[in-house]
CSV table of C-alpha atoms in Angstrom, one decimal:
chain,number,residue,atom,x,y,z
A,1,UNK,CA,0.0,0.0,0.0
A,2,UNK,CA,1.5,3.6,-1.0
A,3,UNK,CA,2.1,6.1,1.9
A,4,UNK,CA,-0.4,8.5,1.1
A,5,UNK,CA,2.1,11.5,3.5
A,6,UNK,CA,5.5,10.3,1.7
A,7,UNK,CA,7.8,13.4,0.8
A,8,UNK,CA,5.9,15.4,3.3
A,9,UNK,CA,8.2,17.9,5.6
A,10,UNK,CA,9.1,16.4,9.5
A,11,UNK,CA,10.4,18.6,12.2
A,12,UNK,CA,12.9,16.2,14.7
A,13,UNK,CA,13.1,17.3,18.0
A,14,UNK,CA,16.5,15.9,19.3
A,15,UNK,CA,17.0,16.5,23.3
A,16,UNK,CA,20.4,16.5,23.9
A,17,UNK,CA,22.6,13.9,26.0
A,18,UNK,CA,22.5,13.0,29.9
A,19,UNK,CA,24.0,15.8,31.8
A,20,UNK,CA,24.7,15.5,35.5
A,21,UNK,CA,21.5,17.4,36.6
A,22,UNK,CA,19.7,15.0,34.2
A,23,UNK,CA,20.7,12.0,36.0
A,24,UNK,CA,19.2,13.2,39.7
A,25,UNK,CA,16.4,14.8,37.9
A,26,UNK,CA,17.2,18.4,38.9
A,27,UNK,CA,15.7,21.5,36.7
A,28,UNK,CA,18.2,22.4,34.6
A,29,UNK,CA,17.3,26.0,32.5
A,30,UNK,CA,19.6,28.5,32.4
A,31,UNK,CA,22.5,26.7,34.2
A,32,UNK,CA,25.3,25.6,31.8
A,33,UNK,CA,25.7,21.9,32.8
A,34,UNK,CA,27.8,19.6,29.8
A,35,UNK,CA,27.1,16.4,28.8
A,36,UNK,CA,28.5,13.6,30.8
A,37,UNK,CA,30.8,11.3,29.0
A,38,UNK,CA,27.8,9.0,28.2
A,39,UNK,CA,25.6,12.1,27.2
A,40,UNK,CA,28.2,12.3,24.5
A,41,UNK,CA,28.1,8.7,23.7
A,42,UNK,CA,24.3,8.4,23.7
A,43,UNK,CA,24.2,11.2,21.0
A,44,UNK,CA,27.0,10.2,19.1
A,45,UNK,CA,25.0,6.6,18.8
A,46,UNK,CA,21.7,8.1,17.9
A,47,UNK,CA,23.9,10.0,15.6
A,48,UNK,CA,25.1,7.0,13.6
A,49,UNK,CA,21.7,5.6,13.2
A,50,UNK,CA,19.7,8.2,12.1
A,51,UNK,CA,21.7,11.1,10.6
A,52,UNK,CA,23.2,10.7,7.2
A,53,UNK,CA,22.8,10.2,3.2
A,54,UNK,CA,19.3,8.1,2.9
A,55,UNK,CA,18.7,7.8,7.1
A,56,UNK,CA,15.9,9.5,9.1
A,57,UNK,CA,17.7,12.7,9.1
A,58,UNK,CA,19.1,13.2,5.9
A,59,UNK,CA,21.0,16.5,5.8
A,60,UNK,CA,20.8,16.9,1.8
A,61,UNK,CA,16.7,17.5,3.0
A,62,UNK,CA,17.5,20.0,6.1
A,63,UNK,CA,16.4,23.4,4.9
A,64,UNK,CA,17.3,24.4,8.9
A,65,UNK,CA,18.5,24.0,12.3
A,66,UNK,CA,17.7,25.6,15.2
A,67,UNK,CA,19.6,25.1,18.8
A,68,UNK,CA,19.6,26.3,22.0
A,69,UNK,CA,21.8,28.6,23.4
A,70,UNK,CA,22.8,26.0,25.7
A,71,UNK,CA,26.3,24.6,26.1
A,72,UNK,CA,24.9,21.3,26.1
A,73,UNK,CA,22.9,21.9,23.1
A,74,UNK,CA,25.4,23.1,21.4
A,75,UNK,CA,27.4,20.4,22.1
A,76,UNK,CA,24.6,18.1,21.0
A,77,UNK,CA,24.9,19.2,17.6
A,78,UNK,CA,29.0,19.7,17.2
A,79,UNK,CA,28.3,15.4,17.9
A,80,UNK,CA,25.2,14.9,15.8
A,81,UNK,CA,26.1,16.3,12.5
A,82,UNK,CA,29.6,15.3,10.8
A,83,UNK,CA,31.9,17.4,9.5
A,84,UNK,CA,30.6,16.8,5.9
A,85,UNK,CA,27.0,17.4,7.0
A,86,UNK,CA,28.2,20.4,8.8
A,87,UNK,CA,29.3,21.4,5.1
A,88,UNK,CA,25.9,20.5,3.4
A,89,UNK,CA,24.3,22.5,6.2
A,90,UNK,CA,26.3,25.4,6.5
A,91,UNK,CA,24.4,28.7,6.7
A,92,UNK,CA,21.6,26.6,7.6
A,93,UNK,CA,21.8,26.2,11.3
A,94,UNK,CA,20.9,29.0,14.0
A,95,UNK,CA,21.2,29.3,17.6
A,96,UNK,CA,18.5,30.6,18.7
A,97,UNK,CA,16.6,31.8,22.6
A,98,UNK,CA,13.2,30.7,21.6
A,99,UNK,CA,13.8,27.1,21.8
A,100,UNK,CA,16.2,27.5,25.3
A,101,UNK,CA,15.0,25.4,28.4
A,102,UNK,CA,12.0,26.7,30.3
A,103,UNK,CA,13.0,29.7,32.2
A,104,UNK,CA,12.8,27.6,35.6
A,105,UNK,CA,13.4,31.1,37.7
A,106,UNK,CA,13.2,30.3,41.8
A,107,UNK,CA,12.8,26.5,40.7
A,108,UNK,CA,16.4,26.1,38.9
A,109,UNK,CA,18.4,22.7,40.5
A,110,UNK,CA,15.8,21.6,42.3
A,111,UNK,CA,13.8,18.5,42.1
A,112,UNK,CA,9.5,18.2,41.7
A,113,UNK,CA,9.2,17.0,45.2
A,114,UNK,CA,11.3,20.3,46.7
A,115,UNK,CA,9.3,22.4,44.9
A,116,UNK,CA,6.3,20.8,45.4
A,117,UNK,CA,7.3,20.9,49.7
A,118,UNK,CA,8.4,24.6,49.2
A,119,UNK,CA,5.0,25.7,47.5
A,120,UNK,CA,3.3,24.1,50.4
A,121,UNK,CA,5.1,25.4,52.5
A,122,UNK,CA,4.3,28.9,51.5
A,123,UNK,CA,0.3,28.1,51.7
A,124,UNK,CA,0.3,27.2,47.5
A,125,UNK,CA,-1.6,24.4,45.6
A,126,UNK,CA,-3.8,23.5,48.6
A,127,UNK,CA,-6.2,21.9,46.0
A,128,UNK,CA,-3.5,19.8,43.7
A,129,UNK,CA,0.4,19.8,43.6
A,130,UNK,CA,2.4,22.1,41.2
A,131,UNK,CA,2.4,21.1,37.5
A,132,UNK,CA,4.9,23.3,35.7
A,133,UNK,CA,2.1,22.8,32.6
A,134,UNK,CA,-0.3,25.0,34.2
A,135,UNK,CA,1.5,26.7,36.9
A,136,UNK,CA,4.5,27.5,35.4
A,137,UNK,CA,7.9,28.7,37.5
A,138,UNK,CA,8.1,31.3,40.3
A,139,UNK,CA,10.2,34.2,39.2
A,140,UNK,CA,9.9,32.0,36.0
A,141,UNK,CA,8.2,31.5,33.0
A,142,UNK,CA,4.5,30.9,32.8
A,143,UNK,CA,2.9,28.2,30.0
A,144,UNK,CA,1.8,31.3,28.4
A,145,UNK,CA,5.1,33.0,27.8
A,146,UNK,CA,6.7,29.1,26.7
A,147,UNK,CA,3.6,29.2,24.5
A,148,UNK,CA,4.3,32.4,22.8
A,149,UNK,CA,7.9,32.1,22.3
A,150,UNK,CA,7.7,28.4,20.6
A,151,UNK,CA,4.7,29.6,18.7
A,152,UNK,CA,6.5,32.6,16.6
A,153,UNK,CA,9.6,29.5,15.5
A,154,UNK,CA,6.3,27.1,15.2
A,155,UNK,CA,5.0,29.8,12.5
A,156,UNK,CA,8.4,30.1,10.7
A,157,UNK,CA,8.7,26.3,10.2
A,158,UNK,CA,5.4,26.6,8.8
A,159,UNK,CA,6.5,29.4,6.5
A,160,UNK,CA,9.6,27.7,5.2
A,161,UNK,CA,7.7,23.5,4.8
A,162,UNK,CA,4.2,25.4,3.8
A,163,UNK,CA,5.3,25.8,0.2
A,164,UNK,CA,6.8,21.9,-0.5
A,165,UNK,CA,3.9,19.5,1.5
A,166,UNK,CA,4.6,17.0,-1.4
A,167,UNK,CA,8.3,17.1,-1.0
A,168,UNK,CA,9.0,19.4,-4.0
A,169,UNK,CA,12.3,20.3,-2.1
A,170,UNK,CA,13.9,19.3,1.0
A,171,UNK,CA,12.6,21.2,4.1
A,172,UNK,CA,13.3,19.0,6.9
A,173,UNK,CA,13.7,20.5,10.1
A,174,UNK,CA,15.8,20.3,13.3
A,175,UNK,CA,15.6,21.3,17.1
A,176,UNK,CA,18.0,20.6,19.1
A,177,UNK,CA,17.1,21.3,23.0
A,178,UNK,CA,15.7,20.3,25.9
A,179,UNK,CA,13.3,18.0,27.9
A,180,UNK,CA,10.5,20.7,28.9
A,181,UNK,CA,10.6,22.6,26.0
A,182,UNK,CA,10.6,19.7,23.2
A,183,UNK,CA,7.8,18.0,24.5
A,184,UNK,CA,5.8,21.7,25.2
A,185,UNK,CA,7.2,22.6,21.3
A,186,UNK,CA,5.3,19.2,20.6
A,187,UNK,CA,1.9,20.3,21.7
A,188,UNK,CA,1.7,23.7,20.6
A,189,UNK,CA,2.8,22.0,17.3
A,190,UNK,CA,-0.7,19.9,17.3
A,191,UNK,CA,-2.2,23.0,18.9
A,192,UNK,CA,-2.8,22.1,22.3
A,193,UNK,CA,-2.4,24.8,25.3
A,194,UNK,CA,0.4,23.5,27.1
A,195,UNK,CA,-2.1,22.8,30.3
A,196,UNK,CA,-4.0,20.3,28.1
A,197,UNK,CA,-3.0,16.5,29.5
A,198,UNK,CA,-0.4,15.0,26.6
A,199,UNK,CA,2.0,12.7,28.6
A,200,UNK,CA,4.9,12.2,26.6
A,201,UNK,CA,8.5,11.3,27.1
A,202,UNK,CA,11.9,12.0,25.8
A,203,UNK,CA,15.3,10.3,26.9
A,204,UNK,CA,18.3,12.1,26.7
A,205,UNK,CA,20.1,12.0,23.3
A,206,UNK,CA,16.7,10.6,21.8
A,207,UNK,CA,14.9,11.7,18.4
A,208,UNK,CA,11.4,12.9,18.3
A,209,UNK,CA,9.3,13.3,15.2
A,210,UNK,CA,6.7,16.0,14.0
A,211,UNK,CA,5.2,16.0,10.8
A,212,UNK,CA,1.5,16.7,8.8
A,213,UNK,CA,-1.4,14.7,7.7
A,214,UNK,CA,-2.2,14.1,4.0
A,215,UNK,CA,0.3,16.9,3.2
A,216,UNK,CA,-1.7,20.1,4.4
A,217,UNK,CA,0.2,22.6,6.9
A,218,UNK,CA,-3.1,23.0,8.4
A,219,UNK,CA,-2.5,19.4,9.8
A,220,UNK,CA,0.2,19.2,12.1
A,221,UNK,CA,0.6,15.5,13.5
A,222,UNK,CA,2.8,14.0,15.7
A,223,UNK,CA,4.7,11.2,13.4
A,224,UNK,CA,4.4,8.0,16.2
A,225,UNK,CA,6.7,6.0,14.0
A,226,UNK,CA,9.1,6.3,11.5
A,227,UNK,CA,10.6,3.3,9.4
A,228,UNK,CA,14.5,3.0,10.8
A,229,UNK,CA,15.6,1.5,7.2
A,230,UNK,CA,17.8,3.3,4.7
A,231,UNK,CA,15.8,4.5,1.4
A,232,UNK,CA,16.7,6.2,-1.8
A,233,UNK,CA,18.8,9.5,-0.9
A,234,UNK,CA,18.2,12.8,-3.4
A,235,UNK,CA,15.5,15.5,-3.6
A,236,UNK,CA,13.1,16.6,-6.3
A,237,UNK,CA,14.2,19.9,-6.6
């Protein structure tokens, strides 16, 4: 049976590698933590499975990249790309603060259970316990400023796929970031308010995938699974 969405654009949200923070589960925004050792490993394996000529990511059909700020990101992406797909996507790639961590504010190295105690504490969520979704960070970010900033890169993705839904051209897209922010990315991508109950989880150094349905941009869809096996490199530009 033909694959009524083949040649349509995807968006792969990478998270990068296991950090120190990520291993005790502490909120990591704004502070500069590297990868561990295996963080490195674990991208530089995802790396050999899924990025090249004919894989999953195929940097011939990246029209962009965009990374976080983040030391970690960065490094993410120094591992994930080779030096000759560095070459094929030079001037494509763009660090960039609207896909950074969420802005964790008073809540930055701690874990859920001490901010939960701490809100308590100070005579907050006598009804439920904290959930960053809808309650956002103290001296933080709210859901409605993560919302705003992913939704202005959300609408440039859409400006640069809109125009090739049948895979006219290579537009492929890549993120490179974070935990929080991928998997909020992920539902403002189908259109959800970031509040709206989506449980979803990414491992560090893992590949998430975002694409359409029946090749309209009005039809964003989270892409569940993606066939692992090499196929026929080259674009139809």
């Amino acid at each position: 049976m033909p694959d009524k969405d083949a040649g349509t654009p995807r968006v792969f949200l990478v998270r990068h590698g296991e950090t120190e923070w990520t291993i005790s589960g502490r909120y990591t925004g704004r502070s500069d933590i590297p990868l561990t050792p295996n963080g490195e490993l674990q991208i530089s394996s995802s790396a050999r499975k899924v990025v090249g000529a004919g894989k999953i990511i195929d940097p011939s059909r990246v029209a962009r990249v965009f990374i976080s700020p983040r030391t970690r990101a960065r490094r993410t992406y120094e591992l994930l790309f080779d030096n000759a797909s560095k070459e094929i996507l030079e001037g494509k790639s763009e660090i960039t603060e609207d896909i950074r961590e969420w802005e964790y504010g008073a809540y930055e190295g701690l874990l859920t259970a001490q901010i939960r105690a701490g809100r308590k504490e100070r005579g907050l969520d006598t009804d439920r316990p904290w959930n960053i979704w809808t309650d956002g960070c103290e001296d933080g970010e709210s859901a409605k400023e993560v919302s705003s900033r992913l939704d202005q890169i959300i609408a440039k993705i859409r400006e640069i796929q809109g125009p090739y839904m049948h895979g006219e051209k290579g537009v492929d897209v890549v993120l490179i970031a974070h935990g929080h922010i991928l998997r909020a990315f992920a539902k403002r991508w189908i259109g959800f308010e970031l509040g709206m109950r989506l449980p979803m989880m990414l491992e560090p150094g893992a590949v998430g995938v975002l694409s359409y349905e029946h090749h309209r941009i009005d039809e964003p869809a989270i892409l569940l699974g993606v066939n692992l096996g090499e196929s026929e490199s080259g674009s139809k530009e």
